[in-house]
Short mmCIF file of C-alpha atoms and ligand atoms in Angstrom, two decimals:
data_model
loop_
_atom_site.label_atom_id
_atom_site.label_comp_id
_atom_site.label_asym_id
_atom_site.label_seq_id
_atom_site.Cartn_x
_atom_site.Cartn_y
_atom_site.Cartn_z
CA UNK A 1 -64.52 -205.41 27.64
CA UNK A 2 -66.92 -207.41 25.48
CA UNK A 3 -68.82 -205.54 22.84
CA UNK A 4 -72.31 -204.87 24.17
CA UNK A 5 -73.91 -204.02 20.87
CA UNK A 6 -72.98 -204.94 17.36
CA UNK A 7 -71.40 -202.49 14.96
CA UNK A 8 -74.66 -201.67 13.18
CA UNK A 9 -76.04 -200.13 16.34
CA UNK A 10 -78.91 -202.56 16.54
CA UNK A 11 -79.81 -204.05 19.88
CA UNK A 12 -79.42 -207.54 18.51
CA UNK A 13 -76.39 -208.49 20.58
CA UNK A 14 -76.97 -206.33 23.65
CA UNK A 15 -77.01 -207.97 27.06
CA UNK A 16 -79.93 -207.27 29.37
CA UNK A 17 -79.29 -207.91 33.07
CA UNK A 18 -82.90 -206.92 33.99
CA UNK A 19 -82.29 -206.51 37.71
CA UNK A 20 -85.43 -204.45 38.40
CA UNK A 21 -87.45 -207.32 36.99
CA UNK A 22 -86.04 -209.62 39.66
CA UNK A 23 -88.01 -207.63 42.27
CA UNK A 24 -91.11 -209.56 41.31
CA UNK A 25 -94.75 -208.95 40.35
CA UNK A 26 -95.66 -206.62 43.24
CA UNK A 27 -93.57 -203.94 41.55
CA UNK A 28 -94.78 -204.00 37.96
CA UNK A 29 -96.99 -205.46 35.28
CA UNK A 30 -95.22 -207.15 32.37
CA UNK A 31 -96.72 -206.09 29.07
CA UNK A 32 -95.60 -205.43 25.50
CA UNK A 33 -95.43 -201.93 24.03
CA UNK A 34 -98.10 -200.83 21.58
CA UNK A 35 -96.46 -199.87 18.33
CA UNK A 36 -97.19 -197.07 15.89
CA UNK A 37 -98.03 -197.37 12.17
CA UNK A 38 -95.15 -196.66 9.75
CA UNK A 39 -92.75 -195.16 12.28
CA UNK A 40 -90.00 -192.80 11.18
CA UNK A 41 -86.99 -191.28 12.87
CA UNK A 42 -87.38 -187.80 14.30
CA UNK A 43 -84.16 -187.40 16.27
CA UNK A 44 -81.14 -189.30 17.53
CA UNK A 45 -78.68 -188.10 20.16
CA UNK A 46 -75.07 -188.94 19.23
CA UNK A 47 -73.95 -188.12 22.79
CA UNK A 48 -76.44 -190.47 24.41
CA UNK A 49 -75.63 -193.16 21.86
CA UNK A 50 -71.93 -192.87 22.76
CA UNK A 51 -72.79 -193.19 26.43
CA UNK A 52 -74.50 -196.49 25.67
CA UNK A 53 -71.66 -197.74 23.50
CA UNK A 54 -73.81 -197.44 20.38
CA UNK A 55 -72.53 -195.83 17.17
CA UNK A 56 -73.03 -192.05 17.17
CA UNK A 57 -74.70 -192.29 13.77
CA UNK A 58 -78.41 -192.96 13.70
CA UNK A 59 -78.88 -196.66 12.88
CA UNK A 60 -79.98 -197.41 9.35
CA UNK A 61 -81.66 -200.74 10.01
CA UNK A 62 -85.41 -201.19 10.19
CA UNK A 63 -85.14 -203.45 13.25
CA UNK A 64 -83.82 -200.73 15.56
CA UNK A 65 -86.43 -198.27 14.32
CA UNK A 66 -89.14 -200.85 14.96
CA UNK A 67 -87.80 -201.72 18.42
CA UNK A 68 -87.57 -198.08 19.49
CA UNK A 69 -91.08 -197.35 18.23
CA UNK A 70 -92.58 -200.18 20.27
CA UNK A 71 -93.35 -202.29 17.20
CA UNK A 72 -91.03 -205.21 17.95
CA UNK A 73 -88.86 -206.39 20.82
CA UNK A 74 -85.18 -207.16 20.63
CA UNK A 75 -84.03 -210.39 22.26
CA UNK A 76 -83.47 -209.85 25.97
CA UNK A 77 -85.91 -206.97 26.40
CA UNK A 78 -88.53 -207.67 29.07
CA UNK A 79 -91.03 -204.83 28.88
CA UNK A 80 -92.95 -203.83 31.97
CA UNK A 81 -94.75 -200.87 33.53
CA UNK A 82 -93.89 -200.16 37.17
CA UNK A 83 -96.27 -199.07 39.88
CA UNK A 84 -95.71 -196.00 42.06
CA UNK A 85 -97.77 -193.43 43.93
CA UNK A 86 -97.11 -189.86 44.92
CA UNK A 87 -98.03 -186.43 46.17
CA UNK A 88 -99.19 -184.12 43.38
CA UNK A 89 -99.31 -180.40 44.13
CA UNK A 90 -98.95 -181.19 47.83
CA UNK A 91 -101.85 -183.62 47.97
CA UNK A 92 -101.66 -187.41 48.27
CA UNK A 93 -102.71 -188.72 44.87
CA UNK A 94 -102.66 -192.46 45.60
CA UNK A 95 -101.61 -194.92 42.95
CA UNK A 96 -100.11 -193.54 39.75
CA UNK A 97 -97.46 -195.59 37.93
CA UNK A 98 -95.96 -195.77 34.45
CA UNK A 99 -99.05 -194.71 32.54
CA UNK A 100 -97.25 -194.23 29.29
CA UNK A 101 -93.66 -195.20 29.98
CA UNK A 102 -92.65 -198.75 29.32
CA UNK A 103 -89.48 -200.19 30.80
CA UNK A 104 -87.79 -202.12 27.99
CA UNK A 105 -85.06 -203.63 30.10
CA UNK A 106 -81.67 -202.90 31.53
CA UNK A 107 -78.84 -202.77 29.04
CA UNK A 108 -75.20 -203.49 29.82
CA UNK A 109 -73.24 -200.46 28.58
CA UNK A 110 -69.71 -199.09 28.96
CA UNK A 111 -71.19 -196.65 31.52
CA UNK A 112 -72.67 -199.51 33.55
CA UNK A 113 -76.18 -200.93 33.47
CA UNK A 114 -78.69 -198.50 31.96
CA UNK A 115 -82.46 -198.82 31.95
CA UNK A 116 -84.21 -198.02 28.68
CA UNK A 117 -87.78 -196.77 28.63
CA UNK A 118 -90.14 -196.00 25.80
CA UNK A 119 -92.28 -192.99 26.69
CA UNK A 120 -95.55 -192.95 24.78
CA UNK A 121 -95.72 -196.64 23.83
CA UNK A 122 -99.35 -197.16 24.70
CA UNK A 123 -101.75 -197.99 27.51
CA UNK A 124 -100.65 -199.71 30.70
CA UNK A 125 -102.65 -200.74 33.79
CA UNK A 126 -101.57 -197.39 35.26
CA UNK A 127 -102.79 -195.15 32.44
CA UNK A 128 -105.87 -194.04 34.42
CA UNK A 129 -107.72 -191.53 32.19
CA UNK A 130 -104.80 -191.16 29.78
CA UNK A 131 -104.24 -192.74 26.39
CA UNK A 132 -100.70 -193.95 27.02
CA UNK A 133 -99.39 -191.75 24.24
CA UNK A 134 -97.07 -188.78 23.95
CA UNK A 135 -97.33 -186.20 21.19
CA UNK A 136 -94.50 -185.07 18.93
CA UNK A 137 -94.40 -181.62 20.60
CA UNK A 138 -93.83 -182.86 24.14
CA UNK A 139 -91.46 -185.58 22.95
CA UNK A 140 -89.22 -183.03 21.23
CA UNK A 141 -89.21 -180.92 24.41
CA UNK A 142 -88.25 -183.90 26.57
CA UNK A 143 -85.59 -185.10 24.13
CA UNK A 144 -83.95 -181.70 23.73
CA UNK A 145 -84.03 -180.75 27.38
CA UNK A 146 -82.65 -184.09 28.56
CA UNK A 147 -79.67 -183.69 26.27
CA UNK A 148 -79.34 -179.95 27.02
CA UNK A 149 -79.20 -180.63 30.76
CA UNK A 150 -76.56 -183.29 30.21
CA UNK A 151 -74.58 -180.75 28.19
CA UNK A 152 -74.89 -178.28 31.07
CA UNK A 153 -73.56 -180.92 33.45
CA UNK A 154 -76.84 -181.20 35.37
CA UNK A 155 -77.78 -184.74 36.44
CA UNK A 156 -80.63 -185.95 34.26
CA UNK A 157 -82.26 -188.90 32.59
CA UNK A 158 -81.01 -189.05 29.02
CA UNK A 159 -82.82 -189.34 25.71
CA UNK A 160 -81.48 -191.56 22.95
CA UNK A 161 -83.99 -190.83 20.23
CA UNK A 162 -87.49 -189.93 19.13
CA UNK A 163 -89.51 -191.86 16.61
CA UNK A 164 -92.74 -190.50 15.18
CA UNK A 165 -95.82 -191.67 13.35
CA UNK A 166 -98.95 -190.30 11.72
CA UNK A 167 -100.98 -191.97 14.52
CA UNK A 168 -103.42 -189.27 15.68
CA UNK A 169 -103.44 -188.33 19.36
CA UNK A 170 -106.15 -186.11 20.77
CA UNK A 171 -105.07 -183.25 23.03
CA UNK A 172 -106.54 -179.74 22.82
CA UNK A 173 -106.33 -180.40 19.12
CA UNK A 174 -105.43 -183.55 17.21
CA UNK A 175 -101.69 -184.07 17.10
CA UNK A 176 -99.47 -187.00 16.14
CA UNK A 177 -97.81 -189.64 18.29
CA UNK A 178 -94.13 -190.01 19.08
CA UNK A 179 -92.03 -192.20 21.33
CA UNK A 180 -88.96 -191.04 23.26
CA UNK A 181 -86.39 -193.62 24.31
CA UNK A 182 -85.24 -192.51 27.76
CA UNK A 183 -82.15 -193.77 29.49
CA UNK A 184 -81.07 -193.74 33.14
CA UNK A 185 -79.26 -196.02 35.57
CA UNK A 186 -82.62 -196.21 37.34
CA UNK A 187 -86.10 -194.72 36.98
CA UNK A 188 -87.00 -195.34 40.64
CA UNK A 189 -88.84 -192.33 42.06
CA UNK A 190 -89.66 -191.12 45.57
CA UNK A 191 -93.18 -192.25 44.69
CA UNK A 192 -92.12 -195.89 44.41
CA UNK A 193 -91.28 -195.87 48.13
CA UNK A 194 -94.40 -193.91 49.03
CA UNK A 195 -96.45 -196.49 47.18
CA UNK A 196 -95.22 -199.44 49.16
CA UNK A 197 -95.41 -197.53 52.44
CA UNK A 198 -98.97 -196.24 51.94
CA UNK A 199 -100.91 -198.54 49.68
CA UNK A 200 -99.27 -201.91 49.28
CA UNK A 201 -100.57 -204.99 51.00
CA UNK A 202 -97.14 -206.55 51.37
CA UNK A 203 -95.01 -204.84 54.06
CA UNK A 204 -91.96 -206.83 52.95
CA UNK A 205 -92.07 -205.11 49.55
CA UNK A 206 -90.89 -201.79 51.00
CA UNK A 207 -87.87 -203.47 52.56
CA UNK A 208 -87.21 -205.27 49.30
CA UNK A 209 -87.28 -201.99 47.36
CA UNK A 210 -84.95 -200.29 49.84
CA UNK A 211 -82.54 -203.23 49.73
CA UNK A 212 -82.60 -203.23 45.94
CA UNK A 213 -81.97 -199.47 45.79
CA UNK A 214 -79.10 -199.69 48.26
CA UNK A 215 -77.48 -202.69 46.64
CA UNK A 216 -77.74 -201.53 43.04
CA UNK A 217 -77.53 -197.72 43.34
CA UNK A 218 -76.11 -196.78 46.75
CA UNK A 219 -73.84 -199.67 47.74
CA UNK A 220 -71.83 -197.49 50.17
CA UNK A 221 -74.96 -197.19 52.38
CA UNK A 222 -74.83 -200.93 53.04
CA UNK A 223 -71.78 -200.34 55.26
CA UNK A 224 -73.64 -197.85 57.49
CA UNK A 225 -75.07 -198.80 60.90
CA UNK A 226 -78.55 -197.97 59.58
CA UNK A 227 -78.46 -198.47 55.79
CA UNK A 228 -81.92 -196.99 55.16
CA UNK A 229 -81.07 -193.83 57.13
CA UNK A 230 -77.85 -193.62 55.14
CA UNK A 231 -79.89 -194.00 51.95
CA UNK A 232 -82.18 -191.14 52.97
CA UNK A 233 -79.19 -188.96 53.74
CA UNK A 234 -77.51 -189.80 50.42
CA UNK A 235 -80.69 -189.01 48.47
CA UNK A 236 -81.02 -185.78 50.46
CA UNK A 237 -77.51 -184.76 49.46
CA UNK A 238 -78.02 -185.56 45.79
CA UNK A 239 -81.33 -183.73 45.73
CA UNK A 240 -79.76 -180.68 47.39
CA UNK A 241 -77.01 -180.68 44.79
CA UNK A 242 -79.56 -181.02 41.97
CA UNK A 243 -81.56 -178.06 43.30
CA UNK A 244 -78.38 -175.96 43.37
CA UNK A 245 -77.76 -176.95 39.75
CA UNK A 246 -81.29 -176.02 38.69
CA UNK A 247 -81.22 -172.66 40.45
CA UNK A 248 -77.78 -171.82 39.08
CA UNK A 249 -78.68 -172.49 35.43
CA UNK A 250 -82.13 -170.92 35.83
CA UNK A 251 -84.07 -174.11 35.19
CA UNK A 252 -87.69 -174.45 36.31
CA UNK A 253 -89.08 -177.99 36.34
CA UNK A 254 -92.75 -177.09 36.54
CA UNK A 255 -94.20 -180.28 38.10
CA UNK A 256 -92.17 -181.20 41.16
CA UNK A 257 -94.59 -183.85 42.37
CA UNK A 258 -93.00 -186.65 44.41
CA UNK A 259 -93.61 -189.07 41.54
CA UNK A 260 -91.36 -186.84 39.44
CA UNK A 261 -88.45 -186.97 41.89
CA UNK A 262 -85.67 -189.40 41.04
CA UNK A 263 -84.10 -191.49 43.79
CA UNK A 264 -80.77 -190.81 42.05
CA UNK A 265 -81.21 -187.03 42.12
CA UNK A 266 -81.67 -186.85 38.36
CA UNK A 267 -83.88 -184.35 36.58
CA UNK A 268 -86.77 -186.51 35.39
CA UNK A 269 -90.11 -186.14 33.57
CA UNK A 270 -89.74 -183.11 31.39
CA UNK A 271 -93.11 -181.48 30.88
CA UNK A 272 -93.88 -177.79 31.27
CA UNK A 273 -90.27 -176.92 32.17
CA UNK A 274 -88.65 -173.63 31.24
CA UNK A 275 -85.38 -171.76 31.49
CA UNK A 276 -85.54 -168.25 32.88
CA UNK A 277 -85.49 -165.50 30.31
CA UNK A 278 -85.95 -162.17 32.16
CA UNK A 279 -85.02 -162.83 35.78
CA UNK A 280 -88.08 -163.16 37.98
CA UNK A 281 -87.69 -165.27 41.13
CA UNK A 282 -91.45 -165.86 41.14
CA UNK A 283 -91.48 -167.17 37.59
CA UNK A 284 -94.04 -169.96 37.06
CA UNK A 285 -93.30 -172.03 33.97
CA UNK A 286 -96.28 -174.39 34.24
CA UNK A 287 -99.41 -172.68 32.92
CA UNK A 288 -101.64 -174.94 35.07
CA UNK A 289 -99.75 -174.17 38.31
CA UNK A 290 -102.16 -171.41 39.35
CA UNK A 291 -100.82 -171.09 42.91
CA UNK A 292 -97.18 -170.92 41.82
CA UNK A 293 -96.35 -173.88 44.03
CA UNK A 294 -93.49 -174.79 41.71
CA UNK A 295 -92.28 -171.26 40.95
CA UNK A 296 -88.53 -170.92 40.33
CA UNK A 297 -87.58 -169.58 43.76
CA UNK A 298 -89.71 -172.17 45.54
CA UNK A 299 -88.03 -175.21 43.99
CA UNK A 300 -85.46 -175.76 46.75
CA UNK A 301 -88.22 -175.65 49.41
CA UNK A 302 -90.41 -178.01 47.44
CA UNK A 303 -87.55 -180.48 47.08
CA UNK A 304 -87.13 -180.42 50.86
CA UNK A 305 -90.87 -181.01 51.30
CA UNK A 306 -90.63 -183.91 48.85
CA UNK A 307 -87.72 -185.36 50.82
CA UNK A 308 -89.99 -185.33 53.89
CA UNK A 309 -92.54 -187.31 51.89
CA UNK A 310 -89.80 -189.80 51.01
CA UNK A 311 -88.76 -190.00 54.66
CA UNK A 312 -92.38 -190.66 55.58
CA UNK A 313 -92.35 -193.49 53.06
CA UNK A 314 -89.21 -194.96 54.62
CA UNK A 315 -90.44 -194.60 58.21
CA UNK A 316 -91.77 -198.17 58.47
CA UNK A 317 -88.16 -199.28 57.87
CA UNK A 318 -86.41 -196.60 59.92
CA UNK A 319 -88.77 -196.61 62.90
CA UNK A 320 -87.03 -193.80 64.73
CA UNK A 321 -88.28 -190.41 63.52
CA UNK A 322 -85.31 -188.57 65.00
CA UNK A 323 -82.98 -190.63 62.82
CA UNK A 324 -85.05 -189.78 59.73
CA UNK A 325 -85.18 -186.07 60.61
CA UNK A 326 -81.44 -186.17 61.24
CA UNK A 327 -80.84 -187.44 57.70
CA UNK A 328 -83.09 -184.72 56.25
CA UNK A 329 -81.26 -182.11 58.31
CA UNK A 330 -78.32 -182.46 55.88
CA UNK A 331 -80.36 -180.50 53.35
CA UNK A 332 -80.14 -177.32 55.44
CA UNK A 333 -76.40 -177.08 54.89
CA UNK A 334 -75.94 -179.15 51.70
CA UNK A 335 -78.27 -176.98 49.60
CA UNK A 336 -76.98 -173.51 50.57
CA UNK A 337 -73.37 -174.71 50.39
CA UNK A 338 -73.89 -176.22 46.95
CA UNK A 339 -75.74 -173.16 45.70
CA UNK A 340 -73.10 -170.79 47.02
CA UNK A 341 -70.37 -172.85 45.34
CA UNK A 342 -72.26 -172.59 42.01
CA UNK A 343 -72.82 -168.84 42.45
CA UNK A 344 -69.17 -168.18 43.31
CA UNK A 345 -68.23 -169.96 40.11
CA UNK A 346 -70.77 -167.89 38.19
CA UNK A 347 -69.23 -164.70 39.56
CA UNK A 348 -65.73 -166.01 38.96
CA UNK A 349 -64.77 -165.89 42.63
CA UNK A 350 -61.88 -168.27 43.24
CA UNK A 351 -61.84 -167.95 47.04
CA UNK A 352 -64.52 -167.96 49.74
CA UNK A 353 -64.93 -164.76 51.64
CA UNK A 354 -67.36 -163.29 54.08
CA UNK A 355 -69.83 -161.08 52.30
CA UNK A 356 -69.93 -163.27 49.15
CA UNK A 357 -73.52 -164.18 49.85
CA UNK A 358 -74.50 -160.49 49.98
CA UNK A 359 -72.56 -159.81 46.80
CA UNK A 360 -74.48 -162.54 44.96
CA UNK A 361 -77.79 -161.38 46.45
CA UNK A 362 -76.99 -157.82 45.46
CA UNK A 363 -76.61 -158.81 41.81
CA UNK A 364 -79.74 -160.97 41.81
CA UNK A 365 -81.72 -158.14 43.38
CA UNK A 366 -80.65 -155.77 40.60
CA UNK A 367 -81.47 -158.40 37.99
CA UNK A 368 -84.90 -159.03 39.50
CA UNK A 369 -85.66 -155.31 39.73
CA UNK A 370 -84.73 -154.71 36.09
CA UNK A 371 -85.90 -158.10 34.74
CA UNK A 372 -82.46 -158.65 33.28
CA UNK A 373 -82.06 -161.72 31.09
CA UNK A 374 -80.63 -164.41 33.40
CA UNK A 375 -78.43 -166.36 30.96
CA UNK A 376 -77.19 -163.35 29.00
CA UNK A 377 -76.34 -161.35 32.12
CA UNK A 378 -74.15 -164.06 33.63
CA UNK A 379 -72.48 -164.83 30.32
CA UNK A 380 -71.68 -161.15 29.79
CA UNK A 381 -70.39 -160.80 33.33
CA UNK A 382 -67.43 -162.94 32.25
CA UNK A 383 -66.24 -159.97 30.19
CA UNK A 384 -66.29 -157.64 33.20
CA UNK A 385 -63.05 -155.65 33.21
CA UNK A 386 -61.46 -154.48 36.45
CA UNK A 387 -59.02 -151.98 34.91
CA UNK A 388 -59.63 -148.25 35.32
CA UNK A 389 -60.66 -147.68 31.71
CA UNK A 390 -63.14 -150.56 31.43
CA UNK A 391 -66.66 -149.22 30.79
CA UNK A 392 -68.24 -152.68 30.99
CA UNK A 393 -70.98 -151.50 28.66
CA UNK A 394 -71.98 -155.01 27.54
CA UNK A 395 -73.16 -155.99 31.01
CA UNK A 396 -74.05 -152.50 32.26
CA UNK A 397 -76.42 -151.85 29.36
CA UNK A 398 -78.57 -154.81 30.43
CA UNK A 399 -79.70 -152.82 33.47
CA UNK A 400 -82.27 -150.05 33.51
CA UNK A 401 -80.96 -148.52 36.72
CA UNK A 402 -77.34 -148.02 35.67
CA UNK A 403 -76.35 -146.23 38.87
CA UNK A 404 -77.53 -149.10 40.99
CA UNK A 405 -75.57 -151.47 38.78
CA UNK A 406 -72.48 -149.25 39.08
CA UNK A 407 -72.74 -149.37 42.86
CA UNK A 408 -72.82 -153.16 42.72
CA UNK A 409 -69.96 -153.20 40.18
CA UNK A 410 -67.79 -151.19 42.56
CA UNK A 411 -68.27 -153.82 45.26
CA UNK A 412 -67.59 -156.58 42.74
CA UNK A 413 -64.43 -154.90 41.48
CA UNK A 414 -63.20 -154.53 45.05
CA UNK A 415 -63.93 -158.16 45.81
CA UNK A 416 -62.07 -159.32 42.70
CA UNK A 417 -59.10 -157.10 43.57
CA UNK A 418 -58.92 -158.65 47.03
CA UNK A 419 -58.20 -162.05 45.55
CA UNK A 420 -55.91 -160.69 42.84
CA UNK A 421 -58.25 -161.87 40.12
CA UNK A 422 -56.91 -161.80 36.56
CA UNK A 423 -59.53 -160.66 34.02
CA UNK A 424 -58.49 -163.04 31.24
CA UNK A 425 -58.13 -166.12 33.41
CA UNK A 426 -61.37 -165.37 35.23
CA UNK A 427 -63.30 -164.92 31.98
CA UNK A 428 -62.26 -168.41 30.87
CA UNK A 429 -63.38 -169.88 34.17
CA UNK A 430 -66.68 -168.01 34.15
CA UNK A 431 -67.48 -169.17 30.64
CA UNK A 432 -67.34 -172.72 31.93
CA UNK A 433 -69.84 -171.89 34.67
CA UNK A 434 -72.24 -169.65 32.73
CA UNK A 435 -73.75 -171.26 29.65
CA UNK A 436 -74.13 -169.28 26.46
CA UNK A 437 -76.88 -171.57 25.15
CA UNK A 438 -79.94 -172.84 27.03
CA UNK A 439 -83.13 -174.42 25.69
CA UNK A 440 -85.36 -171.40 25.81
CA UNK A 441 -89.01 -172.14 25.08
CA UNK A 442 -89.02 -170.24 21.82
CA UNK A 443 -86.08 -172.28 20.46
CA UNK A 444 -87.94 -175.52 21.17
CA UNK A 445 -91.08 -174.00 19.68
CA UNK A 446 -89.41 -173.27 16.33
CA UNK A 447 -88.02 -176.80 16.18
CA UNK A 448 -91.48 -178.22 16.96
CA UNK A 449 -93.15 -176.08 14.30
CA UNK A 450 -90.71 -177.34 11.64
CA UNK A 451 -90.97 -180.93 12.85
CA UNK A 452 -94.74 -180.84 12.44
CA UNK A 453 -94.07 -180.02 8.79
CA UNK A 454 -91.78 -183.04 8.54
CA UNK A 455 -88.53 -181.07 8.81
CA UNK A 456 -86.44 -182.34 11.71
CA UNK A 457 -83.23 -180.45 10.97
CA UNK A 458 -83.87 -177.84 13.66
CA UNK A 459 -84.25 -180.54 16.33
CA UNK A 460 -80.92 -181.99 15.24
CA UNK A 461 -79.23 -178.58 15.17
CA UNK A 462 -80.46 -177.66 18.66
CA UNK A 463 -79.34 -181.03 19.99
CA UNK A 464 -75.90 -180.35 18.55
CA UNK A 465 -75.61 -176.76 19.85
CA UNK A 466 -76.96 -177.58 23.31
CA UNK A 467 -74.54 -180.47 23.75
CA UNK A 468 -71.79 -177.82 24.12
CA UNK A 469 -73.57 -174.93 25.85
CA UNK A 470 -70.44 -173.39 27.35
CA UNK A 471 -68.59 -173.14 24.02
CA UNK A 472 -68.77 -169.90 22.04
CA UNK A 473 -69.90 -171.56 18.78
CA UNK A 474 -69.94 -168.12 17.11
CA UNK A 475 -71.75 -169.46 14.03
CA UNK A 476 -74.79 -170.14 16.25
CA UNK A 477 -74.78 -166.90 18.28
CA UNK A 478 -78.33 -166.10 17.18
CA UNK A 479 -79.44 -169.01 19.39
CA UNK A 480 -77.99 -167.17 22.39
CA UNK A 481 -79.98 -164.00 21.76
CA UNK A 482 -82.78 -162.45 23.79
CA UNK A 483 -86.11 -164.19 23.28
CA UNK A 484 -88.42 -162.63 20.70
CA UNK A 485 -91.54 -160.80 21.91
CA UNK A 486 -93.79 -163.76 20.99
CA UNK A 487 -91.93 -166.03 23.45
CA UNK A 488 -94.10 -164.51 26.20
CA UNK A 489 -97.19 -166.02 24.63
CA UNK A 490 -95.96 -169.62 24.80
CA UNK A 491 -98.00 -171.63 27.29
CA UNK A 492 -96.86 -175.02 28.49
CA UNK A 493 -98.75 -177.12 31.00
CA UNK A 494 -98.92 -180.64 32.45
CA UNK A 495 -98.90 -183.98 30.66
CA UNK A 496 -99.11 -183.79 26.93
P1 AMP B 1 -96.70 -186.45 34.77
O1 AMP B 1 -97.34 -185.25 35.38
O2 AMP B 1 -96.45 -186.35 33.30
O3 AMP B 1 -95.46 -186.84 35.50
O4 AMP B 1 -97.74 -187.65 34.90
C1 AMP B 1 -98.41 -188.01 36.09
C2 AMP B 1 -99.03 -189.39 35.95
O5 AMP B 1 -99.95 -189.43 34.86
C3 AMP B 1 -98.03 -190.52 35.67
O6 AMP B 1 -98.49 -191.66 36.35
C4 AMP B 1 -98.12 -190.69 34.19
O7 AMP B 1 -97.73 -191.97 33.79
C5 AMP B 1 -99.58 -190.43 33.91
N1 AMP B 1 -99.81 -189.92 32.55
C6 AMP B 1 -99.50 -188.71 32.06
N2 AMP B 1 -99.86 -188.59 30.78
C7 AMP B 1 -100.43 -189.76 30.43
C8 AMP B 1 -101.01 -190.27 29.23
N3 AMP B 1 -101.11 -189.54 28.12
N4 AMP B 1 -101.48 -191.54 29.26
C9 AMP B 1 -101.41 -192.29 30.36
N5 AMP B 1 -100.89 -191.87 31.51
C10 AMP B 1 -100.39 -190.63 31.56
MG1 MG B 2 -94.34 -188.12 35.93
#
């Protein structure tokens, strides 16, 4: 294979196929990024760099720093902001679009073509009331969580780096600007389809978008009798699988509007997200979500609702509503099957047996009743011993109602015995399904506090630890501890 970037890690010799751009002007507005004064590096992800075929080391040249701060363009980049619409909090919001994300171009990489976006690179025609900027705080959260999700094995957009500047940005208080370089095979959202179905003047544009999506992202659907129905079904399956991933790792997105739903089933647009600490199915991570529309336990239902909105957007192409509903119907089996597979792995069950669902529910009920820490409980469950003498104190002590836990443990022990489970082998398997390290809010908060003082070492350390969340990494065990009392006070809400 030809080298796609030169050895210095600059973008000087990258190739830019720019397929999205070939869609034409109905889909975007070409415009240059707005740079930041005296940019500096904040963070660089070695894992994302490797994915792109770039050196793992942060580049030392000023050109790359300038390009990834929006100050200059590398040859081949064709910046543009795309237009989309969407449903926000269940209500049709009309036209939205890349208000602060700028598509730099599509880069040829060893992992295939990857789109690069700068988030926070200034005003676009879709900025509405916003300033086109992102602050350091939210950029660090997006960067870390993108890379943490990738480490967990959850489909996600990636983050290559953050650059920062002293440029003031007004939020509740004055903060400073930063730019995240995001990476994904595609940033097409459900809302792109909704846009062309509901608001566009050109009916051919919707067909063009569907054809583009099928040909570049879902080529297998082209073989189907009804390619657009096949596309809807494929997106339904990926979304179902993503929801199972989120629920299993205890991830709450916080703003599951249809404009924040990826057509590839990637986690996208990290804002007021959170990982569960104490287990509460009704947990609401977004401080401005007063109704709890996007509460943890509701996420799978919301995704299904969003898929209906996508189907509505595709209806002009599908025509037959039964065919569309038939494609959506896949969700009703794909999601529970995927979730059950994840939960079996979390419990270390190697076989499928009747009653597994109740066994899982039984544990979750105990955890909800006692507000047991979600990540710690599952990680400790790996050490569950089935021998007569095992007191299983590490997991048992997490529960307030020990007798109720013991009753569940008896069922669990019986179930494990039925499949001849070996404690040591099972523990190894469970540790690959139950992360030790997740990006709890308080961990991000400490990194942000230091970064505001100009110390970025905590961002780098977290990025490194969270890239291998299933490994013991005993030297970093403090990062796997219970959250401190002050973690309860952290409030995160929409766009910052
Ligand atoms: P979000 O809730 O972050 O997904 O954003 C919803 C919409 O608002 C998208 O169209 C964003 O591009 C836009 N938006 C959010 N924050 C800003 C900002 N600071 N400046 C311009 N547009 C923004
Ligand atoms: Mg968004």
